[in-house]
Coordinates of C-alpha atoms in Angstrom, one line a residue:
M1191 CA 106.5 -14.4 -59.5
K1192 CA 104.0 -16.6 -61.1
K1193 CA 100.6 -16.6 -59.5
S1194 CA 98.1 -19.5 -59.7
V1195 CA 94.9 -20.6 -58.0
M1196 CA 93.2 -24.1 -58.1
A1197 CA 90.0 -25.2 -56.6
F1198 CA 88.7 -28.6 -55.6
A1199 CA 85.1 -29.3 -54.3
L1200 CA 84.4 -32.8 -53.1
S1201 CA 80.8 -32.1 -52.6
L1202 CA 80.4 -31.0 -56.3
L1203 CA 81.9 -33.5 -58.3
V1204 CA 79.0 -35.9 -58.7
L1205 CA 75.3 -35.4 -58.9
P1206 CA 74.1 -32.7 -56.4
M1207 CA 73.6 -34.1 -52.9
A1208 CA 69.9 -34.2 -52.3
V1209 CA 69.7 -36.9 -49.6
Q1210 CA 71.2 -36.5 -46.2
A1211 CA 73.4 -39.2 -44.9
D1212 CA 70.9 -40.3 -42.3
Q1213 CA 68.2 -40.9 -45.0
H1214 CA 67.7 -43.8 -47.3
F1215 CA 67.1 -43.8 -51.0
A1216 CA 63.6 -44.9 -51.7
D1217 CA 64.7 -47.4 -54.2
V1218 CA 67.5 -48.9 -52.3
P1219 CA 66.1 -50.8 -49.3
K1220 CA 68.4 -52.2 -46.6
D1221 CA 68.0 -55.6 -48.1
H1222 CA 69.2 -54.6 -51.5
W1223 CA 72.2 -56.6 -52.7
A1224 CA 74.3 -53.2 -53.1
S1225 CA 72.8 -51.3 -50.1
E1226 CA 76.0 -51.6 -47.8
A1227 CA 78.3 -50.2 -50.4
I1228 CA 75.9 -47.5 -51.6
Y1229 CA 75.2 -46.1 -48.2
E1230 CA 78.8 -46.3 -47.0
L1231 CA 80.0 -44.3 -50.1
E1232 CA 77.1 -41.9 -49.8
E1233 CA 78.0 -41.3 -46.1
I1234 CA 81.6 -40.3 -47.1
G1235 CA 80.3 -38.1 -49.9
M1236 CA 81.7 -40.3 -52.7
I1237 CA 78.4 -40.9 -54.4
S1238 CA 75.0 -39.3 -54.2
G1239 CA 71.3 -39.5 -55.5
Y1240 CA 68.8 -37.4 -57.2
E1241 CA 66.5 -34.8 -56.1
D1242 CA 63.5 -37.1 -55.8
E1243 CA 65.5 -39.1 -53.1
T1244 CA 66.2 -42.0 -55.3
F1245 CA 69.5 -43.5 -56.3
K1246 CA 68.4 -45.3 -59.5
P1247 CA 70.6 -48.3 -58.8
L1248 CA 69.8 -50.2 -62.2
Q1249 CA 70.6 -47.1 -64.3
P1250 CA 73.8 -47.3 -66.1
I1251 CA 76.4 -45.0 -64.8
T1252 CA 77.9 -42.6 -67.2
K1253 CA 81.6 -42.1 -67.9
G1254 CA 81.4 -38.5 -66.3
Q1255 CA 79.7 -39.6 -63.1
A1256 CA 82.2 -42.5 -62.7
A1257 CA 85.3 -40.2 -63.3
S1258 CA 83.7 -37.8 -60.6
V1259 CA 83.4 -40.5 -58.0
L1260 CA 87.0 -41.3 -58.6
E1261 CA 88.0 -37.7 -58.4
R1262 CA 86.7 -37.6 -55.0
H1263 CA 89.3 -40.1 -54.0
T1264 CA 92.3 -38.9 -55.9
G1265 CA 91.7 -35.0 -56.0
A1266 CA 92.8 -35.2 -59.7
E1267 CA 90.8 -35.1 -62.9
Y1268 CA 90.5 -38.4 -64.5
I1269 CA 91.2 -38.4 -68.2
Y1270 CA 89.8 -41.2 -70.4
R1271 CA 92.0 -42.5 -73.2
D1272 CA 89.1 -42.4 -75.7
A1273 CA 89.6 -39.4 -78.0
A1274 CA 85.9 -39.2 -78.6
Y1275 CA 85.0 -39.2 -74.9
D1276 CA 81.5 -38.1 -74.0
P1277 CA 80.7 -37.8 -70.4
Q1278 CA 77.0 -38.9 -70.9
T1279 CA 78.1 -42.1 -72.4
P1280 CA 77.5 -45.2 -70.2
L1281 CA 80.7 -46.6 -68.6
T1282 CA 81.7 -50.0 -70.0
R1283 CA 83.0 -52.9 -67.8
A1284 CA 86.4 -52.6 -69.5
E1285 CA 86.5 -48.8 -68.8
A1286 CA 85.5 -49.5 -65.2
A1287 CA 88.4 -51.8 -64.9
V1288 CA 90.9 -49.2 -66.2
L1289 CA 89.4 -46.4 -64.1
V1290 CA 89.7 -48.5 -60.8
T1291 CA 93.2 -49.8 -61.5
E1292 CA 94.6 -46.5 -62.5
G1293 CA 92.8 -44.6 -59.7
F1294 CA 93.9 -46.9 -57.0
G1295 CA 97.3 -48.1 -58.4
L1296 CA 96.1 -51.8 -58.6
E1297 CA 98.0 -54.4 -60.6
A1298 CA 97.6 -58.2 -60.9
A1299 CA 100.1 -60.2 -58.8
A1300 CA 100.5 -62.9 -61.4
D1301 CA 99.0 -64.0 -64.6
G1302 CA 95.1 -64.2 -64.2
Q1303 CA 92.5 -66.0 -66.1
A1304 CA 92.2 -65.8 -69.8
F1305 CA 88.9 -64.7 -71.3
T1306 CA 87.9 -65.5 -74.7
D1307 CA 86.6 -61.9 -75.3
V1308 CA 89.7 -60.2 -73.9
P1309 CA 92.7 -61.1 -76.1
A1310 CA 96.2 -59.9 -74.9
S1311 CA 96.0 -57.1 -77.4
H1312 CA 93.0 -55.5 -75.6
P1313 CA 93.8 -52.0 -74.3
A1314 CA 92.2 -53.0 -70.9
Y1315 CA 93.8 -56.5 -70.8
N1316 CA 96.1 -55.9 -67.7
A1317 CA 93.4 -53.8 -65.9
I1318 CA 90.8 -56.6 -66.4
E1319 CA 93.3 -59.1 -65.2
A1320 CA 93.9 -57.1 -62.0
V1321 CA 90.2 -56.5 -61.1
T1322 CA 89.2 -60.0 -61.7
Q1323 CA 92.1 -61.3 -59.8
L1324 CA 91.5 -59.1 -56.9
G1325 CA 87.8 -59.8 -56.9
I1326 CA 86.9 -56.2 -57.5
L1327 CA 84.9 -56.9 -60.8
E1328 CA 83.8 -60.4 -61.6
S1329 CA 83.5 -62.0 -65.1
E1330 CA 80.3 -62.5 -66.5
T1331 CA 80.9 -66.3 -67.2
A1332 CA 83.9 -68.6 -66.6
A1333 CA 85.1 -67.9 -70.2
E1334 CA 83.9 -64.3 -71.0
F1335 CA 84.3 -61.0 -69.3
D1336 CA 81.9 -58.9 -71.5
P1337 CA 84.2 -55.9 -71.8
A1338 CA 81.6 -53.8 -73.6
G1339 CA 78.9 -54.4 -71.0
Q1340 CA 77.4 -51.5 -69.1
V1341 CA 77.9 -50.9 -65.4
S1342 CA 74.9 -50.0 -63.1
R1343 CA 75.2 -47.4 -60.6
A1344 CA 74.7 -49.9 -57.9
F1345 CA 77.4 -52.2 -59.1
F1346 CA 79.8 -49.4 -59.6
A1347 CA 79.2 -48.5 -55.9
V1348 CA 80.3 -52.0 -55.1
I1349 CA 83.3 -51.8 -57.4
M1350 CA 84.5 -48.6 -55.7
D1351 CA 83.8 -50.1 -52.3
R1352 CA 86.0 -53.0 -53.0
A1353 CA 88.7 -50.9 -54.5
L1354 CA 88.7 -48.9 -51.3
E1355 CA 89.2 -52.0 -49.2
H1356 CA 92.1 -52.9 -51.3
A1357 CA 93.5 -49.5 -51.0
G1358 CA 93.3 -49.9 -47.2
I1359 CA 90.6 -47.4 -46.7
D1360 CA 87.6 -48.2 -44.5
P1361 CA 84.6 -46.0 -45.6
K1362 CA 82.8 -46.9 -42.3
V1363 CA 85.7 -45.3 -40.3
S1364 CA 86.2 -42.0 -42.4
Q1365 CA 82.8 -40.8 -41.2
R1366 CA 82.9 -41.7 -37.6
E1367 CA 81.0 -39.2 -35.2
E1368 CA 83.2 -36.6 -33.6
P1369 CA 82.3 -33.5 -31.6
V1370 CA 82.3 -30.2 -33.6
A1371 CA 85.9 -29.3 -33.9
T1372 CA 85.7 -25.5 -33.3
E1373 CA 86.4 -26.2 -29.6
K1374 CA 88.6 -29.3 -29.9
P1375 CA 91.7 -28.9 -27.8
A1376 CA 95.0 -28.9 -29.6
A1377 CA 96.3 -32.0 -28.0
E1378 CA 93.2 -34.0 -29.2
T1379 CA 93.5 -32.6 -32.6
A1380 CA 97.0 -33.6 -32.9
A1381 CA 96.2 -37.1 -31.7
N1382 CA 94.3 -37.7 -34.8
A1383 CA 97.0 -36.5 -37.2
P1384 CA 99.4 -38.6 -39.2
V1385 CA 103.0 -38.9 -38.0
G1386 CA 104.9 -35.9 -39.0
A1387 CA 101.9 -33.5 -39.5
P1388 CA 102.6 -30.0 -38.2
A1389 CA 101.2 -28.9 -34.9
V1390 CA 98.9 -25.8 -35.4
E1391 CA 98.3 -23.6 -32.4
D1392 CA 97.6 -20.3 -34.0
S1393 CA 96.9 -19.5 -37.6
H1394 CA 99.4 -17.4 -39.5
P1395 CA 98.4 -13.8 -39.4
L1396 CA 98.1 -13.7 -43.2
A1397 CA 95.9 -16.7 -43.3
A1398 CA 93.8 -15.3 -40.6
E1399 CA 93.3 -12.2 -42.7
T1400 CA 91.9 -14.2 -45.6
A1401 CA 89.4 -16.0 -43.4
A1402 CA 88.0 -12.6 -42.4
L1403 CA 87.9 -11.7 -46.1
V1404 CA 86.0 -14.8 -46.9
N1405 CA 83.2 -14.0 -44.4
Q1406 CA 83.1 -10.4 -45.8
E1407 CA 82.4 -11.8 -49.3
R1408 CA 79.8 -14.3 -47.9
A1409 CA 78.2 -11.6 -45.9
A1410 CA 77.7 -9.7 -49.2
V1411 CA 75.7 -12.5 -50.8
G1412 CA 73.7 -13.3 -47.6
A1413 CA 75.7 -16.5 -46.8
Q1414 CA 76.4 -17.4 -43.2
A1415 CA 80.0 -16.7 -41.8
L1416 CA 82.3 -19.6 -41.7
T1417 CA 83.9 -20.7 -38.3
E1418 CA 87.5 -21.4 -38.3
D1419 CA 87.9 -25.1 -37.3
P1420 CA 91.3 -25.9 -35.7
A1421 CA 91.2 -29.5 -36.8
L1422 CA 90.6 -28.4 -40.4
S1423 CA 93.3 -25.6 -40.2
Q1424 CA 95.7 -28.3 -39.1
I1425 CA 95.0 -30.1 -42.4
A1426 CA 95.2 -27.0 -44.4
Q1427 CA 98.5 -26.0 -42.7
A1428 CA 99.9 -29.4 -43.3
K1429 CA 99.0 -29.1 -47.0
A1430 CA 100.5 -25.5 -47.3
E1431 CA 103.8 -26.7 -45.6
D1432 CA 103.9 -29.8 -47.8
M1433 CA 103.6 -27.7 -51.1
A1434 CA 106.2 -25.2 -49.9
A1435 CA 108.5 -28.0 -48.7
N1436 CA 108.2 -30.3 -51.8
N1437 CA 107.9 -27.4 -54.4
Y1438 CA 104.6 -28.5 -56.0
F1439 CA 101.2 -26.8 -56.6
D1440 CA 98.5 -29.5 -56.9
H1441 CA 95.4 -30.8 -55.0
Q1442 CA 97.1 -34.3 -55.0
S1443 CA 99.9 -34.2 -52.4
P1444 CA 102.9 -36.6 -52.9
T1445 CA 102.9 -37.0 -49.3
Y1446 CA 99.4 -37.0 -48.1
G1447 CA 97.5 -37.9 -51.3
S1448 CA 94.2 -36.2 -52.2
P1449 CA 92.2 -33.8 -49.9
F1450 CA 89.8 -36.6 -49.3
R1451 CA 92.6 -39.0 -48.2
M1452 CA 94.0 -36.2 -46.0
A1453 CA 90.7 -35.7 -44.3
Y1454 CA 90.6 -39.5 -43.7
D1455 CA 94.1 -39.9 -42.3
F1456 CA 93.6 -36.9 -40.1
G1457 CA 90.4 -38.4 -38.6
Y1458 CA 88.3 -35.6 -40.1
S1459 CA 84.6 -36.3 -40.7
Y1460 CA 82.3 -34.3 -42.8
E1461 CA 79.3 -34.1 -45.0
M1462 CA 80.7 -31.6 -47.6
F1463 CA 84.3 -30.9 -48.3
G1464 CA 86.3 -28.4 -50.5
E1465 CA 89.8 -27.0 -51.0
N1466 CA 91.2 -23.8 -52.5
I1467 CA 94.9 -23.5 -53.1
A1468 CA 96.9 -20.6 -54.4
V1469 CA 100.7 -19.8 -54.9
G1470 CA 102.7 -16.7 -55.5
Y1471 CA 100.3 -14.1 -54.0
T1472 CA 102.1 -11.9 -51.5
S1473 CA 99.0 -10.5 -49.6
A1474 CA 95.7 -11.6 -48.3
D1475 CA 93.9 -9.1 -50.5
A1476 CA 95.7 -10.3 -53.6
V1477 CA 95.0 -14.1 -53.1
M1478 CA 91.3 -13.3 -52.3
N1479 CA 91.1 -11.2 -55.6
G1480 CA 92.6 -14.1 -57.4
W1481 CA 90.1 -16.8 -55.9
M1482 CA 87.2 -14.5 -56.4
N1483 CA 87.9 -13.9 -60.0
S1484 CA 87.8 -17.6 -60.7
S1485 CA 84.3 -19.1 -60.8
S1486 CA 85.2 -22.4 -59.2
H1487 CA 87.1 -20.8 -56.4
R1488 CA 84.3 -18.2 -55.8
E1489 CA 81.8 -21.1 -55.8
N1490 CA 83.7 -22.8 -52.9
L1491 CA 84.1 -19.5 -51.0
L1492 CA 80.5 -18.6 -51.2
N1493 CA 78.9 -22.0 -51.0
P1494 CA 76.0 -21.6 -48.5
G1495 CA 76.3 -25.3 -47.5
Y1496 CA 79.7 -24.9 -45.9
T1497 CA 79.9 -23.9 -42.2
F1498 CA 83.6 -24.4 -41.3
I1499 CA 86.8 -23.1 -42.8
G1500 CA 90.4 -24.2 -42.4
I1501 CA 93.3 -22.0 -43.3
G1502 CA 96.9 -22.6 -44.1
Y1503 CA 99.9 -20.5 -45.1
A1504 CA 103.6 -21.4 -45.7
E1505 CA 106.6 -20.1 -47.6
S1506 CA 109.1 -22.1 -49.5
A1507 CA 112.9 -21.7 -49.0
D1508 CA 113.0 -19.0 -51.8
G1509 CA 110.1 -17.2 -50.1
T1510 CA 107.3 -18.4 -52.3
P1511 CA 103.8 -18.0 -50.6
Y1512 CA 101.5 -21.1 -50.6
W1513 CA 98.0 -20.6 -49.5
V1514 CA 95.3 -23.1 -48.5
H1515 CA 91.6 -22.9 -47.7
M1516 CA 89.6 -26.0 -46.8
F1517 CA 85.8 -25.9 -46.4
S1518 CA 83.5 -28.4 -44.6
A1519 CA 80.0 -29.0 -43.3
K1520 CA 79.3 -31.5 -40.7

């Protein structure tokens, strides 16, 4: 039986979080033109600032940073079409248009405005048509789009905020305050879940074993033990059952979307969020060894910033086991 593991860490995809959600960037006052978008996306963990508690709003966003922000929404790696891709290269306006339309599945409803600097043969023609028509990314002038122009970090936050709105996601809702979920009654947890999500009363014994093993590994490096969060376990169990039922192995679910989207749809708020998944391992010890032998999975398991764990386990019709760990801090 083939065995595989995959890791996904929402909290680690962009520049390290150095400023807490209730703080403000020194260079982004409340009256800054992009402050609303910047702070909304910072609160849900899609963007972050620098260790000196600045955001550097005028600094061009790089291709790597922009892709990482999108990955927090989709849960999948974004691949640029440029064969000479350099993550440190500033993102262009044309690339921003392609990234947003591909990441959010946006299309123009009809023929849009023609720009003298974007001929129909331009590789980003359709994407530019869509983002300008939807008001996500404005043209520089009535006649020109400036496809090669750079995008500042502040403007990219605005672009992403607008794209989330068009995708039907309200950043202000996804981080609403809720009580710590370790004592949340099952009925209240279920009330927040999407229609069709599994009810989780008790964790599967094998999944519970892995939670204990995680805390053993954390104790060995001096990290605090994780508390199982029933609300988070409900999401993890839903993901495990979805993979088993639909015969796939990926952070991106065909049913629920990305882990980020799952947390949103289940009404789960957080400051940090991560996911480990595995398939084919037949025991708790075996899957833990697989995760611990992978640097990205081990980083999730031992991350001192996490305080909660959600666990899920399911088997497909042919008996293939699927494992899910979700991690969070609130």
